[in-house]
mmCIF file of C-alpha atoms and ligand atoms in Angstrom:
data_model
loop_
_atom_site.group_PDB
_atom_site.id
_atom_site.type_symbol
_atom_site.label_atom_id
_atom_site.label_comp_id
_atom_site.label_asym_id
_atom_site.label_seq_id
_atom_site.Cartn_x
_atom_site.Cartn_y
_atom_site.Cartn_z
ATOM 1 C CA UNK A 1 -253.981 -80.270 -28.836
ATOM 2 C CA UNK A 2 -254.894 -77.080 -30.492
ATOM 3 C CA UNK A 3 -253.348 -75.870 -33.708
ATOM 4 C CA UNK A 4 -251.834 -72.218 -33.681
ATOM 5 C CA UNK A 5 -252.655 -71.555 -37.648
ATOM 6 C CA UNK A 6 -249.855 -68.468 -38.692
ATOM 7 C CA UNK A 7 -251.043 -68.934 -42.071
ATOM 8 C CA UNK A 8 -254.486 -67.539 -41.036
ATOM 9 C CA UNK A 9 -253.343 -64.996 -38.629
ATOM 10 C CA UNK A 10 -250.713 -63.982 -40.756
ATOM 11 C CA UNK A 11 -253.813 -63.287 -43.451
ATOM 12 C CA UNK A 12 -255.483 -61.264 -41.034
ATOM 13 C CA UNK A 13 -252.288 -58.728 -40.294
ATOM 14 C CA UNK A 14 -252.122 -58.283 -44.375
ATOM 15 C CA UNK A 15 -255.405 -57.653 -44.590
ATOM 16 C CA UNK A 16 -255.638 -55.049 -41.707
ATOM 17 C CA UNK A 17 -252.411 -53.603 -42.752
ATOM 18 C CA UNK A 18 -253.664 -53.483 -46.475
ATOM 19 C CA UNK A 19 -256.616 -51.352 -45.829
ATOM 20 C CA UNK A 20 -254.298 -48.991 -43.018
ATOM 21 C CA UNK A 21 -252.375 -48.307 -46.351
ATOM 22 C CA UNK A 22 -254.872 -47.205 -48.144
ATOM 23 C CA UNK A 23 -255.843 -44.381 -45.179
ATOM 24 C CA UNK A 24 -252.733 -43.458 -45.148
ATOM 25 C CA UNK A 25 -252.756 -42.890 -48.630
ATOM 26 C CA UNK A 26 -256.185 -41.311 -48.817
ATOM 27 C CA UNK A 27 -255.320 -39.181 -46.179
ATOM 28 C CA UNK A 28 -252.041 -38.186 -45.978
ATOM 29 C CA UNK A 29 -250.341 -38.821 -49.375
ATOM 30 C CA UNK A 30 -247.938 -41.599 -47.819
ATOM 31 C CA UNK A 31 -247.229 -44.575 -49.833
ATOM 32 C CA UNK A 32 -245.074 -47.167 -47.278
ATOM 33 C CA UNK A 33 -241.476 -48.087 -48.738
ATOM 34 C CA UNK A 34 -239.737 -50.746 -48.428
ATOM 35 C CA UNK A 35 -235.979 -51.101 -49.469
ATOM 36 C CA UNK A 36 -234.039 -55.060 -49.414
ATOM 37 C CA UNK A 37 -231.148 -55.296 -50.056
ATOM 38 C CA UNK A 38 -229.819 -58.683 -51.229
ATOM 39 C CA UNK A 39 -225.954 -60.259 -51.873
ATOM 40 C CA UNK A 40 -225.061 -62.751 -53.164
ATOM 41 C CA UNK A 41 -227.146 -66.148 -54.731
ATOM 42 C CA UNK A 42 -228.143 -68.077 -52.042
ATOM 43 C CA UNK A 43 -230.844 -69.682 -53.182
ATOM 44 C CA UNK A 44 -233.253 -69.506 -49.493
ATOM 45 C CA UNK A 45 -232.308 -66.064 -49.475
ATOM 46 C CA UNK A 46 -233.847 -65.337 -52.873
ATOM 47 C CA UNK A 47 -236.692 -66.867 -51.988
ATOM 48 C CA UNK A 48 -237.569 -65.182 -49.310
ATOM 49 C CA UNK A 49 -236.873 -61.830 -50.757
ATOM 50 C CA UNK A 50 -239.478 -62.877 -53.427
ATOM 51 C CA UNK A 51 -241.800 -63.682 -51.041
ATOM 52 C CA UNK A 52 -241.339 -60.210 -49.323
ATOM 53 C CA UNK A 53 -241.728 -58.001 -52.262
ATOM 54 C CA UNK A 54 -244.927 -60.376 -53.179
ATOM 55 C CA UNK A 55 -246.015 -59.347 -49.772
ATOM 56 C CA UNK A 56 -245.419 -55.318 -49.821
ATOM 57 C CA UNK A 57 -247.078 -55.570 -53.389
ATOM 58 C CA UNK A 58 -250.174 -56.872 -52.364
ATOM 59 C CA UNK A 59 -250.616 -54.867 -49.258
ATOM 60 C CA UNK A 60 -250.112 -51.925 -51.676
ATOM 61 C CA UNK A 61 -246.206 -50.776 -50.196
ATOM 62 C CA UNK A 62 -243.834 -49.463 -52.426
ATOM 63 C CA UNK A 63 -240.758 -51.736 -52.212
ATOM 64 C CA UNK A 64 -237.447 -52.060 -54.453
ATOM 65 C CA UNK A 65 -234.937 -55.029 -53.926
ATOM 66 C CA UNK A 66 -231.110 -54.100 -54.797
ATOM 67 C CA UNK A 67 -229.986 -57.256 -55.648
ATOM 68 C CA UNK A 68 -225.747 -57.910 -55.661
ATOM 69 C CA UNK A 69 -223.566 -60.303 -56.562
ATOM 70 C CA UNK A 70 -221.242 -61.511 -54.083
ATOM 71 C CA UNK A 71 -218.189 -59.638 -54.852
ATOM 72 C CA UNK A 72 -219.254 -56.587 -53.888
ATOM 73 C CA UNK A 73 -217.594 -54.476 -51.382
ATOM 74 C CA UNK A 74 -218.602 -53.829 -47.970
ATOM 75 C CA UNK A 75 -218.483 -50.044 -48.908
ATOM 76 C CA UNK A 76 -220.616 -50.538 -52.007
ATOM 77 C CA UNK A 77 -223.350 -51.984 -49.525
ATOM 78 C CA UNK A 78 -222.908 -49.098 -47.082
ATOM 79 C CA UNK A 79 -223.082 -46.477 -50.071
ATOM 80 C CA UNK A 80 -226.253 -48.220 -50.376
ATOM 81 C CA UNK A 81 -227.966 -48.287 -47.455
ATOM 82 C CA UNK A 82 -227.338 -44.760 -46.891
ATOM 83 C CA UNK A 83 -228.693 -44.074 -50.524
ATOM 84 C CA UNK A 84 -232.055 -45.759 -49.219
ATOM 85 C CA UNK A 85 -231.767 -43.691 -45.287
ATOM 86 C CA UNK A 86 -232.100 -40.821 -47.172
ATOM 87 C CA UNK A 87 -234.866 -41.450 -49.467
ATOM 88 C CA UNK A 88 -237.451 -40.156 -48.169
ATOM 89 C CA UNK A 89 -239.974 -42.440 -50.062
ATOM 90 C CA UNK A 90 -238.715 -45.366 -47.797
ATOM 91 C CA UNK A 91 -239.647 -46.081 -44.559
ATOM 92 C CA UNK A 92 -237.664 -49.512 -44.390
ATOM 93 C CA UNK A 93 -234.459 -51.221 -45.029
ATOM 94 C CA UNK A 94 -234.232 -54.623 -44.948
ATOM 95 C CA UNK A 95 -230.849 -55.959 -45.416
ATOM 96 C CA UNK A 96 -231.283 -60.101 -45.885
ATOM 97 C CA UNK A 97 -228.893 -62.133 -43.786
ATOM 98 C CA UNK A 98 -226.572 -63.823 -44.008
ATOM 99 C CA UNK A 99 -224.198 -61.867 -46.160
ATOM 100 C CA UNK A 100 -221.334 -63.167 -47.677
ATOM 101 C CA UNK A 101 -218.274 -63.543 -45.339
ATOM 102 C CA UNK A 102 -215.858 -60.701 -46.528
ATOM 103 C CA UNK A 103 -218.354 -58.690 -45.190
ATOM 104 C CA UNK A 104 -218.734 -57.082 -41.818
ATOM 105 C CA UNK A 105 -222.594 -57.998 -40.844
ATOM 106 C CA UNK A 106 -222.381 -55.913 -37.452
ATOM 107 C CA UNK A 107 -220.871 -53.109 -39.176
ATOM 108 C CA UNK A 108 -223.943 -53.303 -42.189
ATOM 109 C CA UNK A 109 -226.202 -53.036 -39.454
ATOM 110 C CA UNK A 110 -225.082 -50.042 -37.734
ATOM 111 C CA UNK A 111 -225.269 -48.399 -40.996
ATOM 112 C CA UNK A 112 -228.954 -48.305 -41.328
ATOM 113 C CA UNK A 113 -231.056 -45.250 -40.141
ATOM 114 C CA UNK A 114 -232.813 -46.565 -36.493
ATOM 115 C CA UNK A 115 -236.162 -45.268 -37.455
ATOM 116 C CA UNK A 116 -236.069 -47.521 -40.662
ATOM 117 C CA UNK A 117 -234.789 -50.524 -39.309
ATOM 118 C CA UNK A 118 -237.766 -52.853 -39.687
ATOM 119 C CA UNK A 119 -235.851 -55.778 -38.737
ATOM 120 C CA UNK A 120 -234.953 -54.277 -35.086
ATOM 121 C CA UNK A 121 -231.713 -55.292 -35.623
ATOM 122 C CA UNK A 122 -229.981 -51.993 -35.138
ATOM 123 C CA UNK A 123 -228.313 -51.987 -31.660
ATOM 124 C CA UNK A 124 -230.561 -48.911 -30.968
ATOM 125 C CA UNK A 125 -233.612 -50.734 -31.478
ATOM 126 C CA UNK A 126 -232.256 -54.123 -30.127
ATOM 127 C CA UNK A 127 -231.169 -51.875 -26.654
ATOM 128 C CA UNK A 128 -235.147 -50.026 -26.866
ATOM 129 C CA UNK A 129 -236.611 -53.388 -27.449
ATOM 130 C CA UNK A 130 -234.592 -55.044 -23.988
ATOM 131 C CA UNK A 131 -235.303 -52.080 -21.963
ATOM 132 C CA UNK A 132 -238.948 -52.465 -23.046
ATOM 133 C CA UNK A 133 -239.383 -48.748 -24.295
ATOM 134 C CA UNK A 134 -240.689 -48.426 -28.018
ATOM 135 C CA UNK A 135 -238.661 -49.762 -30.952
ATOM 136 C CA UNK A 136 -238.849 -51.986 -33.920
ATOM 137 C CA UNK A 137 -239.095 -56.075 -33.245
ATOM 138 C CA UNK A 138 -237.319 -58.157 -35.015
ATOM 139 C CA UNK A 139 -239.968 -59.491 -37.283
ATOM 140 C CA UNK A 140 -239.688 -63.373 -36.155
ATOM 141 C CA UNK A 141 -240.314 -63.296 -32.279
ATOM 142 C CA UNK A 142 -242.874 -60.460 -32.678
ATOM 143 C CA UNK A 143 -244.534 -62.874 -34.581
ATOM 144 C CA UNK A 144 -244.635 -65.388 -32.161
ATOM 145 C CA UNK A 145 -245.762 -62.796 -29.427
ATOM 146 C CA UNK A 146 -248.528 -62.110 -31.931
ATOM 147 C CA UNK A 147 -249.853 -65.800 -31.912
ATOM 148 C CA UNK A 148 -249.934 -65.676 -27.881
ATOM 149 C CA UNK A 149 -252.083 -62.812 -27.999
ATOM 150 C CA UNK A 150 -253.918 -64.219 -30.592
ATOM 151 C CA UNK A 151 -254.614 -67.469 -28.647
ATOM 152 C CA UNK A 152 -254.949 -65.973 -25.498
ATOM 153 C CA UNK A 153 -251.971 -67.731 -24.042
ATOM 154 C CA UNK A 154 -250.610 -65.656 -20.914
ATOM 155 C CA UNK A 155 -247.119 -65.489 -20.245
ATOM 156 C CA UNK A 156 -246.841 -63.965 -16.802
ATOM 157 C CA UNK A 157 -244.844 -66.016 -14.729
ATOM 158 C CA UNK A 158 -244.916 -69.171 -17.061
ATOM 159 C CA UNK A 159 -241.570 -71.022 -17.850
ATOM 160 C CA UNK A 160 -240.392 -70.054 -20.728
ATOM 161 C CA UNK A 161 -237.329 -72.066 -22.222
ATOM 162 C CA UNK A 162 -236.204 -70.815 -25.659
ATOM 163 C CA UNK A 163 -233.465 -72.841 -27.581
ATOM 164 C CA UNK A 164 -231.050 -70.816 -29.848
ATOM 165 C CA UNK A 165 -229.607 -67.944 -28.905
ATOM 166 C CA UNK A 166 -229.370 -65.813 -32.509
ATOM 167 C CA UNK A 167 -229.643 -61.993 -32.284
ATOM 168 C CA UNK A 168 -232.040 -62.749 -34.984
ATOM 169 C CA UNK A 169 -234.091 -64.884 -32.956
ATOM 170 C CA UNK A 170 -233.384 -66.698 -29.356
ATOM 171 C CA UNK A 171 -231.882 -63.119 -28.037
ATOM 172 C CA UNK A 172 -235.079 -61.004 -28.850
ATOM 173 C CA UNK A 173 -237.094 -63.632 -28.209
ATOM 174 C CA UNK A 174 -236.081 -64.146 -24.932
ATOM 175 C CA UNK A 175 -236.282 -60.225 -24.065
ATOM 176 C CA UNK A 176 -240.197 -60.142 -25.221
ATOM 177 C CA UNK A 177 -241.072 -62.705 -22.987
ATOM 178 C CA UNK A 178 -239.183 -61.498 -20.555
ATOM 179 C CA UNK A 179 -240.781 -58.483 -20.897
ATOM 180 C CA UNK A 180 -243.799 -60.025 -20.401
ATOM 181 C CA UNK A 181 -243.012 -61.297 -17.221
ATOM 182 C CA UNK A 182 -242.261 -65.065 -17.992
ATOM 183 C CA UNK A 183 -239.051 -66.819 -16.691
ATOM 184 C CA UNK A 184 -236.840 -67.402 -19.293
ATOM 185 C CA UNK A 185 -234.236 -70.165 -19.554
ATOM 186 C CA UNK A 186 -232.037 -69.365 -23.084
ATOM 187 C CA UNK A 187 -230.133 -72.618 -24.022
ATOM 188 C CA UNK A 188 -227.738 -73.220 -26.831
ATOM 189 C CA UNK A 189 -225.292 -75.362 -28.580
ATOM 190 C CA UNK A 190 -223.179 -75.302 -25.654
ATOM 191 C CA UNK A 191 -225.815 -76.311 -22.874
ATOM 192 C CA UNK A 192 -224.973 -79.623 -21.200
ATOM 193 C CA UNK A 193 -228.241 -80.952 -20.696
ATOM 194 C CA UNK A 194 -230.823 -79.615 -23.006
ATOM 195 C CA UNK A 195 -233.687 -81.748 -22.395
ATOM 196 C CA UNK A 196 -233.160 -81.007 -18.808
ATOM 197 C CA UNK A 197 -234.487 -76.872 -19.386
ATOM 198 C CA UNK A 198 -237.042 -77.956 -21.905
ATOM 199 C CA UNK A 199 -238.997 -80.839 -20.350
ATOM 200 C CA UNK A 200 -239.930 -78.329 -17.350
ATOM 201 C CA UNK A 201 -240.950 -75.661 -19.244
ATOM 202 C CA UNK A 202 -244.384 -74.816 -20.009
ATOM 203 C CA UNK A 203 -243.759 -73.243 -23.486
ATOM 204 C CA UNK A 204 -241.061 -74.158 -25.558
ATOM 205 C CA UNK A 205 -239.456 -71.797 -28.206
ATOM 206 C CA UNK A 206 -237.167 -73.450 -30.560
ATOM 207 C CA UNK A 207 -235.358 -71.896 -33.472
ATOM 208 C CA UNK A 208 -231.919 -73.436 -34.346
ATOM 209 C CA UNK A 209 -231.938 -74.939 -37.593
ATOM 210 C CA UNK A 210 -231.764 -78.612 -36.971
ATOM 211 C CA UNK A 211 -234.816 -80.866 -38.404
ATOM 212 C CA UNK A 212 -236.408 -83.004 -35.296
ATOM 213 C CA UNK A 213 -234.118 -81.725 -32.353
ATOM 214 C CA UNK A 214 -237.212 -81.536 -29.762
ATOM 215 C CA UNK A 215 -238.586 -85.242 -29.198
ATOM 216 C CA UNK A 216 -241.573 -86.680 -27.579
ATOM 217 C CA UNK A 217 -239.773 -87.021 -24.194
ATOM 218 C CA UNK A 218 -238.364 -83.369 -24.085
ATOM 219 C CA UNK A 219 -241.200 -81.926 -23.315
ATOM 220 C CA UNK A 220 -244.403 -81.793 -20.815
ATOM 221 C CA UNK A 221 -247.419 -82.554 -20.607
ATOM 222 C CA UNK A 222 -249.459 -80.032 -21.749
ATOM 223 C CA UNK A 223 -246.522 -77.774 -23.114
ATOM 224 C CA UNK A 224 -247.046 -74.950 -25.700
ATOM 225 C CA UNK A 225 -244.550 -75.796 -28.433
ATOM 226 C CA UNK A 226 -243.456 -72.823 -30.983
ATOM 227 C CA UNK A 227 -241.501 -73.865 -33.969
ATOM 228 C CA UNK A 228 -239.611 -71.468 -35.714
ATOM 229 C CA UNK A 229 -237.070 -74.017 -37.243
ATOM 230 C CA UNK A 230 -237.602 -74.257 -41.553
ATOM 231 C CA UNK A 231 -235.310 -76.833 -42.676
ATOM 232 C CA UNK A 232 -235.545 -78.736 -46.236
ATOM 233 C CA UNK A 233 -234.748 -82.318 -46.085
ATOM 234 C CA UNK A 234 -233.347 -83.832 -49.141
ATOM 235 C CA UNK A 235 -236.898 -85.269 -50.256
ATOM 236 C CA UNK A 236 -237.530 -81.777 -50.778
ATOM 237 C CA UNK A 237 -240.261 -81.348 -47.907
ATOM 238 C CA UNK A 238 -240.271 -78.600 -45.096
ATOM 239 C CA UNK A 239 -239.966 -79.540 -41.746
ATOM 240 C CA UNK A 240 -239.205 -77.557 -38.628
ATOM 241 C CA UNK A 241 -237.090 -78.037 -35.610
ATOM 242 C CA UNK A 242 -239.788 -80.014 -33.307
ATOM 243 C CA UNK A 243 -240.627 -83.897 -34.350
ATOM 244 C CA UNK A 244 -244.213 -82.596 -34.538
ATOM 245 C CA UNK A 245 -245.583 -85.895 -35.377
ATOM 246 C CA UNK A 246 -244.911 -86.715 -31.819
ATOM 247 C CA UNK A 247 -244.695 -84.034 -29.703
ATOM 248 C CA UNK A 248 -247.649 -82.435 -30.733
ATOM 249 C CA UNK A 249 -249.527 -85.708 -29.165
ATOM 250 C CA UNK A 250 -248.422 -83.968 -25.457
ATOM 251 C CA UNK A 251 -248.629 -80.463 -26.430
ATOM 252 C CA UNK A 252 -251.716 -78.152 -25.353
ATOM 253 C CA UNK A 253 -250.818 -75.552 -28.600
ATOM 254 C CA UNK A 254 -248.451 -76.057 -31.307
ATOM 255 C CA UNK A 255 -247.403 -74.606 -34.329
ATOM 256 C CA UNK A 256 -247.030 -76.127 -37.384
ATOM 257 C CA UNK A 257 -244.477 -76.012 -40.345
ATOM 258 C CA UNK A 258 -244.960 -74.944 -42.665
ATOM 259 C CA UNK A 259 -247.843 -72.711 -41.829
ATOM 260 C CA UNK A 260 -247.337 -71.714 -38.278
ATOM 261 C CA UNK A 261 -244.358 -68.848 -37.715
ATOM 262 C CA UNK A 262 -242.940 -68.194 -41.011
ATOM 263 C CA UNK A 263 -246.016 -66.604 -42.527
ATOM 264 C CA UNK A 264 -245.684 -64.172 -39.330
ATOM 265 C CA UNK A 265 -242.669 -63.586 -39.939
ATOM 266 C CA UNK A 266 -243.397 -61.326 -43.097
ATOM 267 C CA UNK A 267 -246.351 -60.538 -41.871
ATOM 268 C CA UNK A 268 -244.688 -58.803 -38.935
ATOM 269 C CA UNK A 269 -242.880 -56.943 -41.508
ATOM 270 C CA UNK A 270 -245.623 -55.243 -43.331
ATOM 271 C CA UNK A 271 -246.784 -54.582 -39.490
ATOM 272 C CA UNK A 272 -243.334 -52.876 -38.879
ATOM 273 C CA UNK A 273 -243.118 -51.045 -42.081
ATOM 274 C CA UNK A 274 -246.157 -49.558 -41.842
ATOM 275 C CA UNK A 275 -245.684 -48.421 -38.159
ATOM 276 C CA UNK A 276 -242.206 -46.884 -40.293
ATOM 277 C CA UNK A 277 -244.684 -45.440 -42.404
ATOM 278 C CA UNK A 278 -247.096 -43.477 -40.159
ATOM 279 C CA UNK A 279 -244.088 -42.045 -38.109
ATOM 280 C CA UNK A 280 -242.959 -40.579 -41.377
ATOM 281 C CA UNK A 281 -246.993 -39.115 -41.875
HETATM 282 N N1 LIG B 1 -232.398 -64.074 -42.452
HETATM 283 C C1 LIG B 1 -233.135 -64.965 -41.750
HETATM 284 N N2 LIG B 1 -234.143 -64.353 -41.113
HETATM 285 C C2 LIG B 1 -234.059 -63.047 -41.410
HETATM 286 C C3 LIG B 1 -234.834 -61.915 -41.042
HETATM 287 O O1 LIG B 1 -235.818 -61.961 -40.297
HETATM 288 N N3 LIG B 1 -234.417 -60.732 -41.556
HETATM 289 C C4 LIG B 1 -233.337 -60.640 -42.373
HETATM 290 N N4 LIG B 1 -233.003 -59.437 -42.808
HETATM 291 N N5 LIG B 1 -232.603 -61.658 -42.718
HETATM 292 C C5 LIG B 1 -232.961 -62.863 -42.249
#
C-alpha cells in the first residue's frame, strides 16, 4: 500500500505557483487577487477561509475576505460580487458555501464574472469543464486529478466509482474522469446497493460527509481509494469518509486524512487563481 501524501504535493503547487507570481510581477506588473466572500459564522467555514487567505499570503496573491453576518440580503451579496467582477485588481471570487438558507446559492453563483470563477462553479465553467474544452475546475476534484498524475496512476478505461453526487464534488469529479476516459459509476444517498458499485471498482472516490462509510469489505483488492470526506468526531480528531485503518490494508494507493486531498484543495486554488491571473496579463 502506497501513501498518496497531498500535504507534500500540495507544497510543491505553492511553491511553483509562488515563484510564477513573482514573474508575473517582475514582468508584467500583475499582482494575483483573490476576493472571498464569507456569510454568516459557521465555524468550518471560517476556518477554511483563514486557511485560504494564509495561503494567497504566502504565495504572495493579493486577497481580501468580505466577511457578513447572516442577515444580510441576497442583494447585498450580489452588490458585492459585482463590486469585486469589476475590480480589476482581482482575478478571483470565491464565494464560501454553504450560505445561509434565505439565500439563493444558484442564483449567487450566476452572479460571478466566468473568467473569475476560481471555484468552476459558474454553469459556464461547469458546462466548459463537461464538454472538456478549457475552464476553471472546481478546486477539490482537480486536486485529486493532480495526485493521479502525480502518482502515475492511469485512468483510461479503469472503473471508476465515485460516491456523492455534489456539484461541488461527485458531479465534477465524475466529468474529469470521464474525461479521461475511465468508466464512471456516480452513486448516492439513494443507490440501493452501494457496496455493490464500489467493491468492483478499481478506484474509489468518496466524498459525502459521513465518518467510516467505506469498510474493509467494500472494496478490492488492490483498489485506489481517494478520500475527500473531513469530518470531526466529537473527540475532536479528523477523520475522513473511508475506515482507513482497514481498508487501506487492501488498497494499492490511498489517501490519507488529514493530509491527503484537503491540502489540494487550496492548493488547486492558488493554481486556478493564478491561471485567473495570467489571462488578465
Ligand atoms: N465549501 C466546501 N467546499 C468548498 C469549495 O471548494 N469552495 C467553496 N467556495 N465553498 C466550499
Amino acid at each position: 500500500m502506497q501513501l498518496i501524501d497531498g500535504k507534500a504535493l500540495a507544497q510543491k503547487v505553492h511553491t511553483h505557483v509562488a515563484e510564477e507570481v513573482e514573474k508575473l510581477k517582475q514582468e508584467k506588473n500583475v499582482v494575483p487577487g483573490l476576493a472571498v466572500i464569507l456569510v454568516g459564522d459557521d465555524p468550518a467555514s471560517h476556518a477554511y477561509v483563514k486557511m485560504k487567505a494564509k495561503a494567497c499570503e504566502k504565495v504572495g496573491f493579493y486577497s481580501i475576505t468580505h466577511n457578513m453576518p447572516d442577515t444580510i440580503s441576497q442583494d447585498e451579496i450580489i452588490q458585492i460580487i459585482e463590486m469585486m467582477n469589476n475590480n480589476p485588481h482581482i482575478d478571483g471570487i470565491l464565494v464560501q458555501l454553504p450560505l445561509p438558507k434565505h439565500i439563493d446559492t444558484d442564483k449567487i453563483l450566476e452572479v460571478i464574472d466566468p473568467k473569475k470563477d476560481v471555484d468552476g462553479f459558474h454553469a459556464y465553467n461547469v458546462g466548459r469543464m463537461v464538454t472538456n474544452l478549457d475552464s476553471f475546475v472546481p478546486c477539490t476534484p482537480l486536486g485529486v486529478m493532480e495526485m493521479f498524475k502525480a502518482y502515475d496512476i492511469d485512468l483510461e478505461g479503469k472503473d471508476v466509482c465515485v460516491v456523492g453526487a455534489s456539484n461541488i464534488v461527485g458531479k465534477p469529479m465524475a466529468s474529469l474522469v470521464l474525461n479521461a476516459n475511465a468508466t464512471v459509476t456516480v452513486t448516492h444517498i439513494y443507490t440501493k446497493d452501494l457496496k455493490a458499485h464500489t467493491s468492483r471498482a478499481d478506484i474509489v472516490i468518496v466524498g459525502v460527509g459521513v465518518p467510516g462509510l467505506i469498510k474493509e469489505d467494500m472494496v478490492k483488492e488492490g483498489a485506489v481509494v481517494i478520500d475527500i470526506g473531513i469530518n470531526r468526531l466529537e473527540d475532536g480528531s479528523l477523520v475522513g469518509d473511508v475506515d482507513f485503518k482497514n481498508v487501506s490494508k487492501k488498497c494499492s494507493y490511498i489517501t490519507p486524512v488529514p493530509g491527503g486531498v484537503g491540502p489540494m484543495t487550496i492548493a488547486m486554488l492558488l493554481s486556478n487563481t493564478l491561471k485567473s491571473a495570467k489571462q488578465r496579463a
